[in-house]
């Protein structure tokens, strides 16, 4: 298990960064900067390494740094590896990005004041993950100041050992079922499993933090090069919803099961949740008036189901039958979210005939 | 709120939207709030937003308009308020201007208490920066709100009543007041 996580932490994307032409004030224009960007890192953290390369040519003014890929402003709070997996169907090496030091598109991107903004966003996501896993944010909020600093430094520096040392105190656990590899290896002894376990150690129920990025196509394509370019964030459905794992005896909850459970509007018949009609409700969960349920959207899809064409996680495309617990334990990002880039082929809509 | 429980898997996810409303009139004192007539909007699909223009002021160039969206957070399992403000000419208000525009007493009290935080975050559906009001411990204080009501203990809470009660607290930060008649209708 350590091996897979090491690969993830050591993963990096070669970037070729061009200064936007409107900000070049010298001749000849500067060469692009070449930099290896950690997959689990964030673009604004690269600025101190990039800026010296361009500072002599920048126009006067205050820096407000942002990046774009083929004109699409990049969301700085999404880890670099995920941006690459999402926006480059066919991986481009090096990845050509444009950096801007002026003219921040404040109507599209939320503000970023360098490392502090990224750290705040990271800690916030960590709190959210803690809430999803444990039902409260206490472990993150009660972190000592030195621990917080060490955790953040371990992420910036890509130091997995230091990260494990500090993050194990957060008790964010691992998903334990019989399909998770190396469940009882020594590095896990200090952790507890997500959710409740019965006497056999099999997980009964738990929530897994997920960020799902879905882009859909209408037609099949054989080559990734032919996949349509994403030129607007509106073409990506961003779904921030936890996966609920219900342990079932003898049944492996696969990656495909997890993805389908997050897209009930496309996969209405395959849902583990539907099987339980008498679910235990939380005390504070509100009742649903019956008249609202009757207004549900009628599915007008034909017998062609939607199809999951591609699931990319940390740059790899695992077989969809892979146990989801393994994916969670090994491919999760440092803030404890699993980011999934999914390409969905939409079902063919059958238009009813008027006979 | 269209996203009900997980079993209603054929429902489309959406959010509640209240747009183009004026929360304060320019003649009033700084700490008095006018309450324009409004109704709860119905559930909207992701692509359809229902505009409700309520008050039109004659010299409205510097009166801010607000768009309020109530969005369900699947992570925290509570509603969250997203909002933005802009002047009549469309110019958006920044964080400092919004802070100045918030009703002095209630907003300050709630924000100072650290029960509520305003942050600038991306709208989950619209891919634009909005302001998010993040009330800590929502599920805890919502339980407290309903603790007193005997009929609630017996019959549970409808979604509408939950949202109205939630909004009666959260709305105070932006100066949205729920008419008592709405709460008495249940």
XYZ file of C-alpha atoms in Angstrom:
541
model
C 0.000 0.000 0.000
C 2.858 2.335 0.759
C 4.120 1.898 -2.785
C 1.025 3.137 -4.488
C 0.794 6.163 -2.236
C 4.451 6.954 -2.822
C 3.904 6.947 -6.556
C 0.995 9.326 -6.135
C 3.000 11.699 -3.964
C 5.966 11.600 -6.300
C 3.857 12.109 -9.412
C 4.529 15.325 -11.288
C 3.493 17.074 -14.488
C 6.125 18.739 -16.672
C 4.907 22.265 -17.398
C 6.017 24.711 -20.040
C 4.807 28.113 -18.881
C 4.484 30.997 -21.284
C 4.049 34.596 -20.213
C 0.942 36.086 -21.771
C 1.947 38.219 -24.746
C 0.195 41.309 -23.386
C 2.621 41.339 -20.481
C 5.819 41.028 -22.444
C 7.556 44.390 -22.522
C 10.996 43.369 -23.736
C 12.503 42.129 -26.937
C 13.256 39.375 -27.514
C 10.371 37.896 -25.525
C 11.372 35.624 -22.658
C 11.580 31.899 -23.194
C 8.939 29.822 -21.468
C 9.719 28.547 -17.995
C 10.045 24.790 -17.570
C 8.985 23.363 -14.256
C 7.979 20.025 -12.802
C 4.714 20.519 -10.922
C 3.737 18.013 -8.216
C 0.417 16.355 -8.973
C -0.819 16.843 -5.438
C 0.256 20.489 -5.410
C -1.381 23.676 -6.600
C -0.415 26.106 -9.343
C -0.106 29.254 -7.175
C 2.582 27.481 -5.145
C 4.764 27.440 -8.248
C 4.770 31.212 -8.625
C 7.890 31.864 -6.511
C 9.755 29.533 -8.890
C 8.279 31.017 -12.048
C 8.309 34.709 -11.317
C 12.095 35.241 -11.335
C 12.070 33.932 -14.871
C 9.787 36.714 -16.061
C 10.214 39.554 -13.602
C 12.522 41.601 -15.784
C 9.980 41.758 -18.567
C 6.787 42.425 -16.633
C 5.011 45.767 -16.906
C 4.903 47.878 -13.725
C 2.151 47.095 -11.256
C 1.010 44.721 -8.579
C 1.016 41.004 -9.261
C -2.255 39.136 -9.409
C -1.202 35.780 -10.765
C -3.403 33.417 -12.664
C -2.979 30.675 -15.263
C -4.893 29.625 -18.328
C -4.862 26.607 -20.614
C -5.910 27.391 -24.181
C -7.773 30.413 -22.889
C -9.555 28.648 -20.058
C -8.746 30.312 -16.715
C -7.572 27.611 -14.326
C -9.203 27.171 -10.933
C -6.300 27.493 -8.572
C -7.790 25.475 -5.730
C -7.969 22.299 -7.834
C -4.772 20.242 -7.493
C -2.497 20.461 -10.527
C -2.737 16.749 -11.342
C -6.511 16.891 -11.493
C -6.498 19.922 -13.777
C -4.182 18.031 -16.113
C -6.239 14.828 -16.055
C -9.403 16.746 -16.695
C -8.378 19.206 -19.365
C -5.961 17.053 -21.373
C -7.876 14.037 -22.574
C -4.764 13.066 -24.468
C -1.925 13.928 -22.066
C 0.228 16.728 -23.384
C 3.878 16.630 -22.327
C 5.059 19.170 -21.494
C 1.757 20.772 -20.613
C 1.698 24.244 -22.133
C 0.156 26.822 -19.841
C 0.017 30.586 -19.954
C 0.759 32.658 -16.864
C -0.620 36.136 -16.254
C 0.586 38.594 -13.661
C -2.072 41.223 -14.362
C -5.748 41.421 -15.115
C -7.080 38.825 -12.699
C -10.502 37.642 -13.960
C -12.325 38.273 -10.706
C -15.677 37.597 -12.303
C -14.650 34.008 -13.038
C -12.029 33.023 -10.480
C -12.240 33.472 -6.740
C -9.418 35.639 -5.419
C -6.053 34.112 -4.626
C -3.475 35.786 -2.450
C -0.714 33.262 -2.888
C 0.202 30.500 -0.490
C -2.121 31.632 2.298
C -5.191 31.286 0.105
C -4.139 27.827 -1.018
C -3.443 26.735 2.559
C -6.829 28.041 3.714
C -8.564 26.185 0.929
C -6.648 23.007 1.788
C -7.477 23.138 5.501
C -11.096 23.855 4.703
C -11.295 20.808 2.491
C -9.621 18.758 5.184
C -12.280 19.908 7.665
C -14.978 18.959 5.214
C -13.424 15.524 4.748
C -13.213 15.068 8.505
C -16.884 15.974 8.830
C -17.836 13.477 6.153
C -15.782 10.673 7.680
C -16.280 11.281 11.392
C -19.407 13.426 11.572
C -17.465 16.357 13.026
C -14.457 18.563 12.308
C -12.987 18.339 15.807
C -9.833 16.479 14.932
C -8.847 19.120 12.395
C -9.939 22.125 14.432
C -8.043 20.851 17.466
C -4.784 20.416 15.601
C -1.945 22.195 17.344
C -0.302 25.075 15.528
C 3.003 23.188 15.027
C 1.076 20.191 13.659
C -0.815 22.387 11.229
C 2.408 23.935 10.007
C 4.079 20.549 9.653
C 1.099 19.109 7.800
C 1.049 21.946 5.330
C 4.820 21.852 4.847
C 4.669 18.109 4.186
C 2.172 18.745 1.405
C 4.165 21.565 -0.158
C 7.357 19.530 -0.031
C 5.760 16.262 -1.055
C 7.051 14.570 2.083
C 4.848 11.506 2.559
C 6.497 10.260 5.760
C 6.053 13.577 7.517
C 2.500 13.783 6.253
C 1.599 10.342 7.602
C 3.135 11.214 10.962
C 0.922 14.238 11.435
C -2.219 13.155 9.627
C -2.529 9.890 11.536
C -3.467 12.000 14.572
C -6.520 13.187 12.669
C -8.067 9.715 12.780
C -9.361 9.955 9.262
C -8.758 6.283 8.853
C -8.856 3.998 5.907
C -11.646 2.102 4.329
C -11.365 -1.432 5.628
C -12.894 -4.315 3.835
C -11.459 -7.578 2.671
C -10.517 -6.014 -0.655
C -8.325 -3.246 0.673
C -4.727 -4.285 0.202
C -2.363 -4.589 3.143
C -5.053 -3.855 5.634
C -2.964 -4.885 8.577
C 0.399 -3.453 7.646
C 2.257 -1.665 10.399
C 1.659 1.845 9.172
C -2.038 1.393 9.710
C -1.959 0.291 13.330
C -2.491 3.761 14.655
C -5.524 4.405 12.513
C -9.098 3.445 12.873
C -11.351 2.370 10.071
C -13.959 4.578 8.530
C -17.435 3.756 9.702
C -18.589 0.929 11.853
C -17.168 -2.524 11.578
C -18.681 -5.733 12.696
C -16.759 -8.514 14.347
C -15.235 -9.734 11.101
C -13.722 -6.295 10.450
C -15.870 -5.726 7.402
C -17.064 -2.175 7.000
C -20.802 -1.816 7.329
C -21.370 1.783 6.540
C -19.315 4.910 5.990
C -19.029 8.033 3.910
C -16.102 8.734 1.618
C -15.237 12.295 0.547
C -15.339 12.600 -3.236
C -14.990 15.355 -5.785
C -16.356 14.198 -9.077
C -15.695 16.030 -12.342
C -17.894 14.799 -15.163
C -17.637 15.728 -18.773
C -20.082 14.204 -21.165
C -19.966 13.337 -24.832
C -22.707 12.390 -27.211
C -20.723 10.179 -29.508
C -18.170 7.498 -29.140
C -14.606 8.346 -29.888
C -11.831 5.857 -30.391
C -8.895 8.122 -29.872
C -8.551 10.444 -26.954
C -7.152 12.984 -29.392
C -10.603 13.169 -30.936
C -12.260 13.920 -27.640
C -13.856 17.346 -27.641
C -11.800 20.088 -26.046
C -13.075 21.520 -22.807
C -13.193 25.234 -23.427
C -15.497 26.243 -20.622
C -16.031 25.156 -17.037
C -19.722 24.930 -17.835
C -18.920 21.798 -19.803
C -17.838 20.055 -16.630
C -20.291 18.970 -13.995
C -18.661 19.322 -10.638
C -20.235 17.084 -8.030
C -19.145 17.390 -4.442
C -20.991 14.541 -2.804
C -19.757 11.725 -0.561
C -20.080 8.100 -1.553
C -21.928 6.000 0.967
C -20.430 2.596 1.395
C -22.758 -0.094 2.617
C -20.826 -3.243 3.217
C -22.509 -6.228 1.687
C -21.504 -9.751 2.515
C -19.446 -11.297 -0.218
C -20.083 -8.459 -2.621
C -17.276 -6.191 -3.723
C -18.127 -2.524 -4.021
C -16.292 -1.513 -7.156
C -15.122 1.805 -8.552
C -17.900 1.605 -11.126
C -20.464 1.057 -8.371
C -19.176 4.154 -6.619
C -19.306 6.337 -9.734
C -22.795 5.152 -10.606
C -24.006 5.841 -7.084
C -22.936 9.448 -7.543
C -24.888 9.828 -10.783
C -28.359 8.523 -9.932
C -29.929 10.564 -12.699
C -28.019 8.468 -15.246
C -27.957 5.164 -13.407
C -31.277 4.917 -11.625
C -31.606 1.172 -11.535
C -28.244 0.332 -10.108
C -28.336 1.823 -6.675
C -27.446 0.033 -3.472
C -29.426 2.597 -1.505
C -32.707 1.661 -3.132
C -32.613 -1.842 -1.746
C -33.255 -0.666 1.786
C -36.775 0.555 2.185
C -36.653 0.996 5.911
C -33.516 2.989 6.406
C -32.598 4.224 9.798
C -33.100 7.969 9.797
C -31.136 10.475 11.776
C -33.121 12.266 14.419
C -32.715 15.620 12.823
C -33.360 14.593 9.242
C -36.498 16.220 7.982
C -39.540 14.344 6.756
C -40.318 14.531 3.101
C -43.900 15.389 2.253
C -45.293 12.825 -0.126
C -46.578 15.349 -2.648
C -43.055 16.523 -3.393
C -41.897 13.043 -4.337
C -44.551 12.794 -7.007
C -42.989 15.680 -8.848
C -39.850 13.740 -9.699
C -38.446 13.966 -13.174
C -39.608 11.122 -15.333
C -36.742 9.439 -17.028
C -37.180 9.750 -20.762
C -34.125 7.751 -21.665
C -34.392 4.789 -23.956
C -32.996 1.372 -23.246
C -29.501 2.722 -24.053
C -28.030 3.529 -20.686
C -25.459 6.171 -20.183
C -21.981 4.735 -20.276
C -18.968 5.517 -18.167
C -16.263 5.779 -20.797
C -13.337 6.828 -18.704
C -12.433 7.232 -15.077
C -9.106 8.906 -14.496
C -7.607 9.125 -11.021
C -4.141 10.504 -10.348
C -3.391 10.124 -14.030
C -4.260 6.464 -14.249
C -7.333 4.778 -15.647
C -8.021 1.796 -13.409
C -10.237 -1.059 -14.460
C -13.711 -0.182 -13.316
C -14.065 -3.470 -11.458
C -11.308 -2.523 -9.069
C -12.405 -2.565 -5.402
C -13.363 0.944 -4.438
C -11.766 0.588 -1.017
C -8.343 0.109 -2.616
C -8.847 3.223 -4.733
C -9.775 5.292 -1.697
C -6.895 4.103 0.415
C -4.245 4.592 -2.231
C -5.277 7.348 -4.619
C -6.701 9.914 -2.243
C -5.274 13.450 -2.152
C -3.652 14.885 0.991
C -6.842 16.697 1.999
C -8.509 13.287 2.066
C -10.679 13.783 -0.941
C -10.705 11.346 -3.812
C -10.881 13.291 -7.075
C -12.429 11.400 -9.966
C -12.413 12.627 -13.557
C -15.165 10.857 -15.426
C -16.099 10.919 -19.069
C -19.690 9.949 -19.579
C -21.267 9.005 -22.845
C -24.825 10.221 -22.745
C -27.678 7.896 -23.558
C -29.430 8.310 -26.887
C -32.716 10.041 -26.212
C -35.635 8.281 -27.801
C -38.289 10.692 -28.984
C -41.696 9.090 -28.509
C -43.694 8.792 -31.730
C -47.098 10.436 -31.929
C -49.243 7.506 -32.951
C -34.602 22.081 -2.099
C -34.905 19.403 -4.675
C -32.243 17.015 -3.474
C -34.153 14.925 -1.027
C -32.975 11.682 0.442
C -30.801 9.315 -1.487
C -33.695 7.013 -2.274
C -35.339 9.570 -4.536
C -32.783 8.859 -7.193
C -34.813 10.077 -10.132
C -34.934 13.632 -8.919
C -32.736 16.263 -10.458
C -30.580 18.252 -8.118
C -31.325 21.928 -7.898
C -31.470 24.812 -5.510
C -33.780 27.535 -4.262
C -33.335 30.904 -5.862
C -34.517 34.369 -4.945
C -33.153 37.022 -7.247
C -33.180 40.740 -7.928
C -34.503 41.686 -4.539
C -33.864 44.885 -2.669
C -33.359 44.268 0.993
C -33.195 47.843 2.189
C -34.835 51.101 1.123
C -32.651 54.147 0.819
C -34.859 56.438 2.907
C -34.785 54.302 6.011
C -32.531 54.562 8.996
C -29.490 52.351 8.847
C -30.779 49.816 11.355
C -34.361 49.547 10.226
C -35.215 46.927 7.695
C -37.949 46.988 5.155
C -39.341 43.686 4.204
C -40.454 43.486 0.631
C -43.293 41.139 -0.209
C -41.900 37.879 -1.306
C -42.833 34.276 -1.563
C -40.790 31.182 -1.334
C -39.768 30.213 -4.796
C -40.437 26.733 -5.983
C -37.696 24.272 -6.678
C -35.786 25.143 -9.773
C -33.857 22.907 -12.090
C -30.216 23.601 -12.520
C -30.820 25.441 -15.781
C -33.909 27.438 -14.847
C -33.711 30.368 -12.483
C -36.897 32.115 -11.456
C -36.490 35.854 -11.236
C -38.629 37.634 -8.724
C -38.456 41.391 -9.043
C -40.118 42.792 -5.998
C -39.486 46.441 -5.270
C -38.547 49.054 -7.811
C -37.130 52.239 -6.418
C -37.172 55.488 -8.357
C -33.555 56.475 -7.722
C -32.090 53.034 -7.462
C -28.650 53.488 -8.925
C -26.852 52.985 -5.622
C -29.254 50.574 -3.975
C -27.864 47.063 -4.024
C -29.859 44.197 -5.442
C -29.339 40.756 -3.980
C -29.501 37.283 -5.407
C -29.934 34.601 -2.785
C -29.515 30.903 -3.434
C -30.122 28.191 -0.905
C -28.030 25.186 -1.762
C -27.874 21.865 0.016
C -24.460 20.706 1.133
C -24.220 16.948 0.799
C -21.056 16.960 2.878
C -22.461 18.773 5.899
C -26.055 17.714 5.213
C -27.418 21.195 5.817
C -28.542 24.100 3.622
C -26.063 26.869 2.896
C -26.776 30.417 1.720
C -24.967 31.709 -1.341
C -25.499 35.342 -2.235
C -24.229 38.172 -4.340
C -25.075 41.851 -4.610
C -24.926 44.344 -7.431
C -26.049 47.856 -8.177
C -28.804 48.745 -10.627
C -26.259 49.173 -13.387
C -24.989 45.648 -12.840
C -21.775 46.576 -11.080
C -21.072 43.923 -8.444
C -20.381 44.750 -4.810
C -17.115 43.611 -3.306
C -16.784 42.117 0.123
C -16.138 45.434 1.877
C -19.132 47.108 0.292
C -21.390 44.206 1.182
C -20.143 44.297 4.751
C -21.087 47.954 4.959
C -24.491 47.239 3.495
C -25.406 44.491 5.942
C -27.882 45.496 8.665
C -25.734 46.867 11.447
C -26.914 45.142 14.593
C -28.028 41.667 13.646
C -25.316 41.049 11.088
C -22.532 42.311 13.323
C -23.779 40.286 16.274
C -24.008 37.093 14.279
C -20.667 37.526 12.542
C -18.853 38.502 15.746
C -20.291 35.515 17.542
C -18.348 33.292 15.160
C -21.512 31.343 14.432
C -21.457 32.600 10.897
C -18.715 33.284 8.434
C -18.895 34.973 5.085
C -16.399 33.696 2.570
C -15.983 34.127 -1.138
C -16.356 30.789 -2.839
C -17.299 29.344 -6.139
C -20.974 28.703 -6.678
C -21.301 24.902 -6.992
C -23.400 25.134 -10.139
C -22.719 28.484 -11.743
C -18.911 28.480 -11.905
C -18.666 32.036 -10.628
C -17.467 33.550 -7.365
C -20.311 34.166 -4.948
C -20.380 34.904 -1.253
C -21.176 32.029 0.992
C -22.647 32.317 4.427
C -21.341 29.425 6.396
C -23.213 28.895 9.628
C -21.292 26.678 12.006
C -23.079 23.909 13.740
C -26.237 24.360 11.697
C -27.578 20.946 12.602
C -27.014 21.660 16.299
C -28.804 24.963 16.462
C -31.564 23.716 14.183
C -32.155 20.939 16.709
C -32.352 23.569 19.433
C -34.904 25.532 17.438
C -37.182 22.560 17.122
C -36.580 21.222 20.579
C -39.264 23.451 22.041
C -42.054 22.455 19.715
C -44.140 19.548 20.975
C -45.783 18.846 17.640
C -42.371 18.602 16.035
C -41.311 15.990 18.528
C -44.336 13.961 17.589
C -44.590 14.476 13.854
C -41.179 15.503 12.629
C -40.417 18.497 10.506
C -41.461 19.225 6.951
C -38.871 20.507 4.549
C -40.692 23.829 4.243
C -40.779 24.450 7.954
C -37.133 23.464 8.288
C -36.132 25.907 5.577
C -38.257 28.742 6.910
C -36.828 28.308 10.389
C -33.326 28.056 9.006
C -33.845 31.135 6.892
C -35.283 33.089 9.819
C -31.900 32.800 11.515
C -29.525 32.877 8.580
C -31.418 35.564 6.693
C -30.799 38.024 9.499
C -27.238 38.416 8.385
C -28.261 39.810 5.018
C -31.355 41.505 6.343
C -33.947 39.107 5.019
C -36.912 38.911 7.339
C -39.535 36.239 7.165
C -43.033 37.617 7.787
C -44.520 36.046 10.899
C -47.577 35.035 8.897
C -45.451 32.602 6.921
C -44.241 30.840 10.020
C -47.752 30.699 11.479
C -49.168 29.005 8.435
C -47.847 25.582 9.392
